[in-house]
């Protein structure tokens, strides 16, 4: 899978050649390709975030950099002298790359992944009780690379967890060894088990037991007092039955570390809608998700991580080098 493939968008044939070139006012020269198989013509900007943009990309990138480093929408519009509508349009263009890049990630094979699951919360539209907010954001972060598999918002209900864990189930299919560590929320284990199990036929009479797919492990941290009724509870537990061939040992040290907490802090700093105690709420859930998708994109593929000093997608092994902002604009929405 090539992120910058110039194959025909219609038939995916590589039998394409440049027919003509054209120069845009602000964004350089582009090529018109011709596909020999199905005889269509297409521009190299076809179905990319760049298609039809007239503002210079350097200017757009400057604006989006300010946005992804934590500047609010109104402030950015005032300081850089662009309309809010344009900023929102540019953010949509990039955020819609998320499905394609997620697919790109899931196409790879992984040796071993340790994923932390957590939720953080902000207000959407108006102040409500936390339980009624649509601003819950589920984070699934791979520990050593800091790659964010999921960053999705909505009401804290079954659907939110299901969507995130369906992706995780696909990732389990691409690795021999995946551990999900979560902090207290039981739904991770239960829902993952419901979507991602296999039935082990033992030859014994009765209904065969279900187990988590081979290689998948879930560990839940036990919160609260460990000295209830004088018994010492283990620090963590395995909430769902695992495949017999899965190695069930995980060292305690590995479980105790928590990197998502650090990410949460960075998200609150970098996404204006996550600031506490302000009136800068996201107006709707779609708008919040747009800014999250943009964060997801930049965090995973562009920005060098503060601790690891590497772009997360590179550390995870799905890219050789990080992507530049300019390159993001020339990736197609669908491969
Ligand atoms: Zn074609």
Short mmCIF file of C-alpha atoms and ligand atoms in Angstrom, two decimals:
data_model
loop_
_atom_site.label_atom_id
_atom_site.label_comp_id
_atom_site.label_asym_id
_atom_site.label_seq_id
_atom_site.Cartn_x
_atom_site.Cartn_y
_atom_site.Cartn_z
CA UNK A 1 0.00 0.00 0.00
CA UNK A 2 1.50 3.28 -1.14
CA UNK A 3 0.33 6.51 0.50
CA UNK A 4 1.33 8.56 -2.53
CA UNK A 5 0.25 6.21 -5.26
CA UNK A 6 -0.65 7.83 -8.57
CA UNK A 7 -2.53 4.79 -9.81
CA UNK A 8 -5.81 5.36 -11.62
CA UNK A 9 -8.47 6.25 -9.03
CA UNK A 10 -11.05 4.41 -11.11
CA UNK A 11 -9.47 1.02 -11.88
CA UNK A 12 -6.30 1.19 -9.73
CA UNK A 13 -4.16 0.49 -12.79
CA UNK A 14 -0.55 1.65 -12.71
CA UNK A 15 -0.68 2.15 -16.49
CA UNK A 16 -0.98 5.89 -16.29
CA UNK A 17 1.06 8.63 -17.92
CA UNK A 18 1.27 12.38 -17.67
CA UNK A 19 -0.70 14.05 -20.45
CA UNK A 20 -0.30 17.69 -19.61
CA UNK A 21 0.70 19.99 -16.79
CA UNK A 22 -1.01 23.06 -15.43
CA UNK A 23 0.15 25.83 -13.15
CA UNK A 24 -2.00 27.11 -10.32
CA UNK A 25 -1.90 30.65 -9.05
CA UNK A 26 -0.56 29.79 -5.59
CA UNK A 27 0.15 26.09 -5.33
CA UNK A 28 2.65 25.26 -8.06
CA UNK A 29 2.43 22.97 -11.04
CA UNK A 30 0.28 19.87 -11.20
CA UNK A 31 -0.05 17.02 -13.66
CA UNK A 32 -3.04 15.64 -15.52
CA UNK A 33 -2.71 11.87 -15.89
CA UNK A 34 -4.33 9.61 -18.41
CA UNK A 35 -5.27 6.01 -17.62
CA UNK A 36 -4.66 3.66 -20.55
CA UNK A 37 -6.98 0.95 -19.20
CA UNK A 38 -10.15 2.94 -18.73
CA UNK A 39 -9.33 6.05 -20.75
CA UNK A 40 -10.00 8.69 -18.10
CA UNK A 41 -8.07 11.80 -17.21
CA UNK A 42 -7.37 12.87 -13.64
CA UNK A 43 -5.31 15.45 -11.81
CA UNK A 44 -2.67 14.43 -9.25
CA UNK A 45 -4.73 16.35 -6.69
CA UNK A 46 -7.82 14.19 -7.34
CA UNK A 47 -9.56 13.18 -4.07
CA UNK A 48 -6.83 14.67 -1.92
CA UNK A 49 -7.21 17.43 0.69
CA UNK A 50 -5.48 19.73 -1.80
CA UNK A 51 -8.14 19.45 -4.51
CA UNK A 52 -9.54 22.84 -5.43
CA UNK A 53 -7.62 24.82 -2.81
CA UNK A 54 -6.74 28.34 -3.89
CA UNK A 55 -5.14 29.70 -0.72
CA UNK A 56 -1.37 29.05 -0.62
CA UNK A 57 -0.68 25.82 1.26
CA UNK A 58 2.03 27.51 3.31
CA UNK A 59 -0.60 29.85 4.70
CA UNK A 60 -3.05 27.03 5.44
CA UNK A 61 -0.33 25.06 7.20
CA UNK A 62 0.55 28.06 9.34
CA UNK A 63 -3.08 28.34 10.43
CA UNK A 64 -3.48 24.62 11.14
CA UNK A 65 -0.22 24.52 13.10
CA UNK A 66 -1.56 27.22 15.39
CA UNK A 67 -4.79 25.25 15.79
CA UNK A 68 -3.06 21.96 16.62
CA UNK A 69 -0.82 23.65 19.16
CA UNK A 70 -3.81 24.77 21.15
CA UNK A 71 -5.10 28.03 19.74
CA UNK A 72 -8.88 28.37 19.74
CA UNK A 73 -10.86 28.87 16.54
CA UNK A 74 -11.83 32.49 17.19
CA UNK A 75 -8.34 33.47 18.33
CA UNK A 76 -6.71 31.90 15.27
CA UNK A 77 -9.15 33.67 12.96
CA UNK A 78 -8.43 37.03 14.61
CA UNK A 79 -4.65 36.71 14.86
CA UNK A 80 -3.98 35.31 11.42
CA UNK A 81 -6.73 37.23 9.66
CA UNK A 82 -8.60 34.35 8.07
CA UNK A 83 -12.29 33.54 8.27
CA UNK A 84 -13.51 30.87 10.67
CA UNK A 85 -15.28 29.20 7.77
CA UNK A 86 -12.00 28.72 5.90
CA UNK A 87 -10.27 27.31 8.98
CA UNK A 88 -13.08 24.83 9.53
CA UNK A 89 -12.99 23.82 5.85
CA UNK A 90 -9.23 23.19 5.97
CA UNK A 91 -9.58 21.18 9.17
CA UNK A 92 -12.26 19.01 7.58
CA UNK A 93 -10.08 18.35 4.58
CA UNK A 94 -7.27 16.90 6.69
CA UNK A 95 -9.45 15.19 9.29
CA UNK A 96 -11.12 13.14 6.58
CA UNK A 97 -7.83 11.36 5.94
CA UNK A 98 -8.27 9.41 9.14
CA UNK A 99 -10.08 6.35 7.69
CA UNK A 100 -7.47 5.92 4.95
CA UNK A 101 -4.58 6.24 7.37
CA UNK A 102 -6.19 3.91 9.91
CA UNK A 103 -6.56 1.33 7.15
CA UNK A 104 -2.93 1.90 6.24
CA UNK A 105 -1.94 1.16 9.86
CA UNK A 106 -4.05 -2.00 10.10
CA UNK A 107 -2.41 -3.40 6.93
CA UNK A 108 0.85 -3.95 8.75
CA UNK A 109 2.00 -6.88 10.87
CA UNK A 110 3.14 -6.27 14.42
CA UNK A 111 5.25 -8.41 16.71
CA UNK A 112 3.95 -7.22 20.01
CA UNK A 113 1.70 -4.36 21.07
CA UNK A 114 0.80 -3.03 24.50
CA UNK A 115 -2.22 -0.76 24.30
CA UNK A 116 -3.51 1.48 27.07
CA UNK A 117 -7.19 2.39 27.11
CA UNK A 118 -8.55 5.43 28.85
CA UNK A 119 -11.29 8.01 28.55
CA UNK A 120 -11.16 11.74 29.01
CA UNK A 121 -13.96 14.20 29.07
CA UNK A 122 -14.87 17.68 27.93
CA UNK A 123 -18.09 19.63 27.54
CA UNK A 124 -20.01 19.83 24.29
CA UNK A 125 -22.34 22.74 23.56
CA UNK A 126 -23.38 23.41 27.15
CA UNK A 127 -22.53 22.35 30.64
CA UNK A 128 -24.23 19.08 31.61
CA UNK A 129 -23.60 16.34 34.09
CA UNK A 130 -20.54 14.39 32.99
CA UNK A 131 -22.63 11.27 32.46
CA UNK A 132 -24.80 13.06 29.87
CA UNK A 133 -21.99 14.73 27.95
CA UNK A 134 -21.23 13.86 24.35
CA UNK A 135 -17.66 14.90 24.95
CA UNK A 136 -16.24 11.63 26.24
CA UNK A 137 -13.15 10.74 24.31
CA UNK A 138 -11.82 7.24 24.17
CA UNK A 139 -8.07 6.87 23.73
CA UNK A 140 -6.33 3.67 22.71
CA UNK A 141 -2.60 4.31 22.70
CA UNK A 142 0.17 1.87 21.85
CA UNK A 143 2.63 2.20 24.65
CA UNK A 144 6.17 2.13 23.31
CA UNK A 145 5.50 4.04 20.07
CA UNK A 146 2.80 6.37 21.53
CA UNK A 147 0.78 5.64 18.39
CA UNK A 148 -2.90 6.46 18.87
CA UNK A 149 -5.02 3.72 17.39
CA UNK A 150 -8.20 5.45 18.40
CA UNK A 151 -9.25 8.90 19.50
CA UNK A 152 -13.00 9.04 19.29
CA UNK A 153 -15.64 11.10 21.06
CA UNK A 154 -19.32 10.66 21.90
CA UNK A 155 -21.62 9.85 24.82
CA UNK A 156 -20.01 7.34 27.17
CA UNK A 157 -22.09 4.38 26.10
CA UNK A 158 -21.82 0.96 24.51
CA UNK A 159 -21.45 2.33 20.96
CA UNK A 160 -18.39 4.41 21.81
CA UNK A 161 -16.57 1.41 23.26
CA UNK A 162 -17.74 -0.93 20.50
CA UNK A 163 -16.40 1.27 17.76
CA UNK A 164 -12.97 1.55 19.35
CA UNK A 165 -12.74 -2.14 20.15
CA UNK A 166 -13.80 -3.25 16.67
CA UNK A 167 -10.65 -1.56 15.42
CA UNK A 168 -8.64 -3.24 18.16
CA UNK A 169 -10.02 -6.60 17.10
CA UNK A 170 -8.63 -5.97 13.59
CA UNK A 171 -5.27 -5.07 15.13
CA UNK A 172 -5.26 -8.33 17.14
CA UNK A 173 -5.60 -10.11 13.79
CA UNK A 174 -2.31 -8.48 12.69
CA UNK A 175 -0.20 -9.37 15.70
CA UNK A 176 0.75 -12.42 17.69
CA UNK A 177 0.71 -10.61 20.97
CA UNK A 178 -1.53 -7.72 22.03
CA UNK A 179 -2.11 -6.60 25.59
CA UNK A 180 -4.85 -4.12 26.48
CA UNK A 181 -4.35 -2.39 29.82
CA UNK A 182 -7.20 -0.36 31.22
CA UNK A 183 -7.87 1.51 34.36
CA UNK A 184 -11.04 0.32 36.03
CA UNK A 185 -13.50 0.52 33.12
CA UNK A 186 -14.84 -3.00 32.70
CA UNK A 187 -16.50 -2.46 29.35
CA UNK A 188 -13.19 -2.70 27.45
CA UNK A 189 -12.71 -6.33 28.37
CA UNK A 190 -16.34 -7.34 28.08
CA UNK A 191 -17.01 -5.72 24.72
CA UNK A 192 -13.70 -6.84 23.22
CA UNK A 193 -14.58 -10.35 24.30
CA UNK A 194 -18.02 -10.08 22.70
CA UNK A 195 -16.58 -9.00 19.32
CA UNK A 196 -13.29 -10.80 19.27
CA UNK A 197 -13.64 -14.31 20.61
CA UNK A 198 -13.29 -17.76 19.24
CA UNK A 199 -15.03 -20.91 20.32
CA UNK A 200 -12.67 -23.60 21.52
CA UNK A 201 -13.93 -27.06 20.72
CA UNK A 202 -12.53 -29.48 23.25
CA UNK A 203 -14.48 -32.59 22.37
CA UNK A 204 -16.20 -32.44 25.75
CA UNK A 205 -20.00 -32.59 25.86
CA UNK A 206 -21.92 -29.33 26.35
CA UNK A 207 -21.55 -25.92 24.81
CA UNK A 208 -17.89 -25.20 23.95
CA UNK A 209 -16.39 -22.32 25.96
CA UNK A 210 -15.56 -18.99 24.31
CA UNK A 211 -12.14 -17.47 24.64
CA UNK A 212 -10.39 -14.32 23.52
CA UNK A 213 -8.65 -14.79 20.17
CA UNK A 214 -5.11 -16.17 20.34
CA UNK A 215 -2.57 -13.52 21.30
CA UNK A 216 -5.03 -11.10 22.89
CA UNK A 217 -4.76 -10.26 26.58
CA UNK A 218 -6.79 -7.83 28.68
CA UNK A 219 -5.67 -6.58 32.07
CA UNK A 220 -7.78 -4.39 34.31
CA UNK A 221 -6.30 -2.39 37.10
CA UNK A 222 -8.03 -2.86 40.43
CA UNK A 223 -8.74 0.46 42.01
CA UNK A 224 -9.44 1.36 45.61
CA UNK A 225 -8.45 -0.24 48.86
CA UNK A 226 -6.72 -3.54 48.44
CA UNK A 227 -7.31 -4.60 52.01
CA UNK A 228 -11.03 -5.25 51.88
CA UNK A 229 -12.03 -8.04 54.26
CA UNK A 230 -8.40 -8.59 55.14
CA UNK A 231 -7.64 -10.18 51.78
CA UNK A 232 -5.03 -8.78 49.52
CA UNK A 233 -6.47 -8.26 46.05
CA UNK A 234 -4.10 -8.52 43.12
CA UNK A 235 -3.14 -5.19 41.53
CA UNK A 236 -4.67 -6.27 38.25
CA UNK A 237 -6.97 -8.94 36.98
CA UNK A 238 -7.79 -10.68 33.73
CA UNK A 239 -11.51 -10.03 33.26
CA UNK A 240 -12.10 -12.33 30.28
CA UNK A 241 -10.98 -15.88 29.50
CA UNK A 242 -7.94 -16.10 27.25
CA UNK A 243 -6.79 -18.53 24.62
CA UNK A 244 -4.79 -21.42 26.14
CA UNK A 245 -1.82 -20.68 23.89
CA UNK A 246 -1.63 -17.04 24.95
CA UNK A 247 1.13 -16.38 27.44
CA UNK A 248 -0.72 -14.94 30.40
CA UNK A 249 2.21 -13.48 32.29
CA UNK A 250 2.66 -9.73 32.26
CA UNK A 251 5.13 -8.12 34.57
CA UNK A 252 3.72 -5.77 37.16
CA UNK A 253 6.09 -2.98 36.16
CA UNK A 254 4.71 -3.11 32.65
CA UNK A 255 1.20 -2.65 33.98
CA UNK A 256 1.87 0.17 36.39
CA UNK A 257 3.34 2.62 33.90
CA UNK A 258 0.74 4.95 32.46
CA UNK A 259 1.42 6.98 29.36
CA UNK A 260 -2.12 7.94 28.44
CA UNK A 261 -2.28 10.30 31.41
CA UNK A 262 0.56 12.27 29.85
CA UNK A 263 -1.24 12.30 26.52
CA UNK A 264 -4.39 13.61 28.20
CA UNK A 265 -2.40 16.55 29.54
CA UNK A 266 -1.00 17.25 26.10
CA UNK A 267 -4.45 17.02 24.54
CA UNK A 268 -5.83 19.54 27.02
CA UNK A 269 -2.99 21.86 26.12
CA UNK A 270 -3.21 21.36 22.37
CA UNK A 271 -6.92 21.16 21.76
CA UNK A 272 -8.74 24.29 22.85
CA UNK A 273 -12.01 22.38 23.29
CA UNK A 274 -10.45 20.37 26.10
CA UNK A 275 -9.47 23.26 28.33
CA UNK A 276 -11.00 23.08 31.76
CA UNK A 277 -13.16 25.76 33.37
CA UNK A 278 -13.62 27.93 30.30
CA UNK A 279 -16.52 28.72 28.02
CA UNK A 280 -14.58 27.43 25.06
CA UNK A 281 -16.68 24.31 24.64
CA UNK A 282 -16.88 22.49 21.36
CA UNK A 283 -20.19 23.43 19.79
CA UNK A 284 -21.18 20.00 18.52
CA UNK A 285 -19.83 16.50 18.68
CA UNK A 286 -18.96 16.52 14.97
CA UNK A 287 -16.89 19.64 15.45
CA UNK A 288 -15.11 18.11 18.40
CA UNK A 289 -14.40 14.95 16.42
CA UNK A 290 -12.97 17.04 13.57
CA UNK A 291 -10.40 18.62 15.88
CA UNK A 292 -9.63 15.21 17.43
CA UNK A 293 -9.05 13.66 14.02
CA UNK A 294 -6.65 16.45 13.20
CA UNK A 295 -4.80 15.87 16.48
CA UNK A 296 -4.76 12.15 15.72
CA UNK A 297 -3.20 12.77 12.32
CA UNK A 298 -0.53 15.18 13.49
CA UNK A 299 0.30 13.23 16.65
CA UNK A 300 0.71 9.91 14.83
CA UNK A 301 2.27 10.88 11.52
CA UNK A 302 3.83 14.33 11.67
CA UNK A 303 4.96 15.49 15.07
CA UNK A 304 8.11 14.10 16.70
CA UNK A 305 7.11 12.79 20.11
CA UNK A 306 8.53 14.72 23.03
CA UNK A 307 9.71 11.65 24.97
CA UNK A 308 10.64 9.12 22.31
CA UNK A 309 12.10 11.75 19.93
CA UNK A 310 10.51 9.86 17.03
CA UNK A 311 7.27 10.23 15.09
CA UNK A 312 4.90 7.56 16.55
CA UNK A 313 4.11 5.95 13.16
CA UNK A 314 7.84 5.54 12.53
CA UNK A 315 8.44 4.03 15.93
CA UNK A 316 5.51 1.66 15.37
CA UNK A 317 7.16 0.60 12.13
CA UNK A 318 4.53 1.60 9.60
CA UNK A 319 6.50 4.50 8.07
CA UNK A 320 10.18 4.99 7.27
CA UNK A 321 10.08 8.71 7.99
CA UNK A 322 7.40 10.99 9.35
CA UNK A 323 5.10 12.81 6.96
CA UNK A 324 5.36 16.53 6.35
CA UNK A 325 2.34 18.82 6.50
CA UNK A 326 2.70 19.33 2.77
CA UNK A 327 2.64 15.59 2.13
CA UNK A 328 -0.57 15.23 4.13
CA UNK A 329 -2.31 17.41 1.59
CA UNK A 330 -1.46 15.06 -1.26
CA UNK A 331 -2.69 11.78 0.25
CA UNK A 332 -5.85 10.40 -1.32
CA UNK A 333 -8.92 9.83 0.84
CA UNK A 334 -9.20 6.29 -0.44
CA UNK A 335 -6.53 4.00 -1.81
ZN1 LIG B 1 -8.26 3.43 -14.98
#
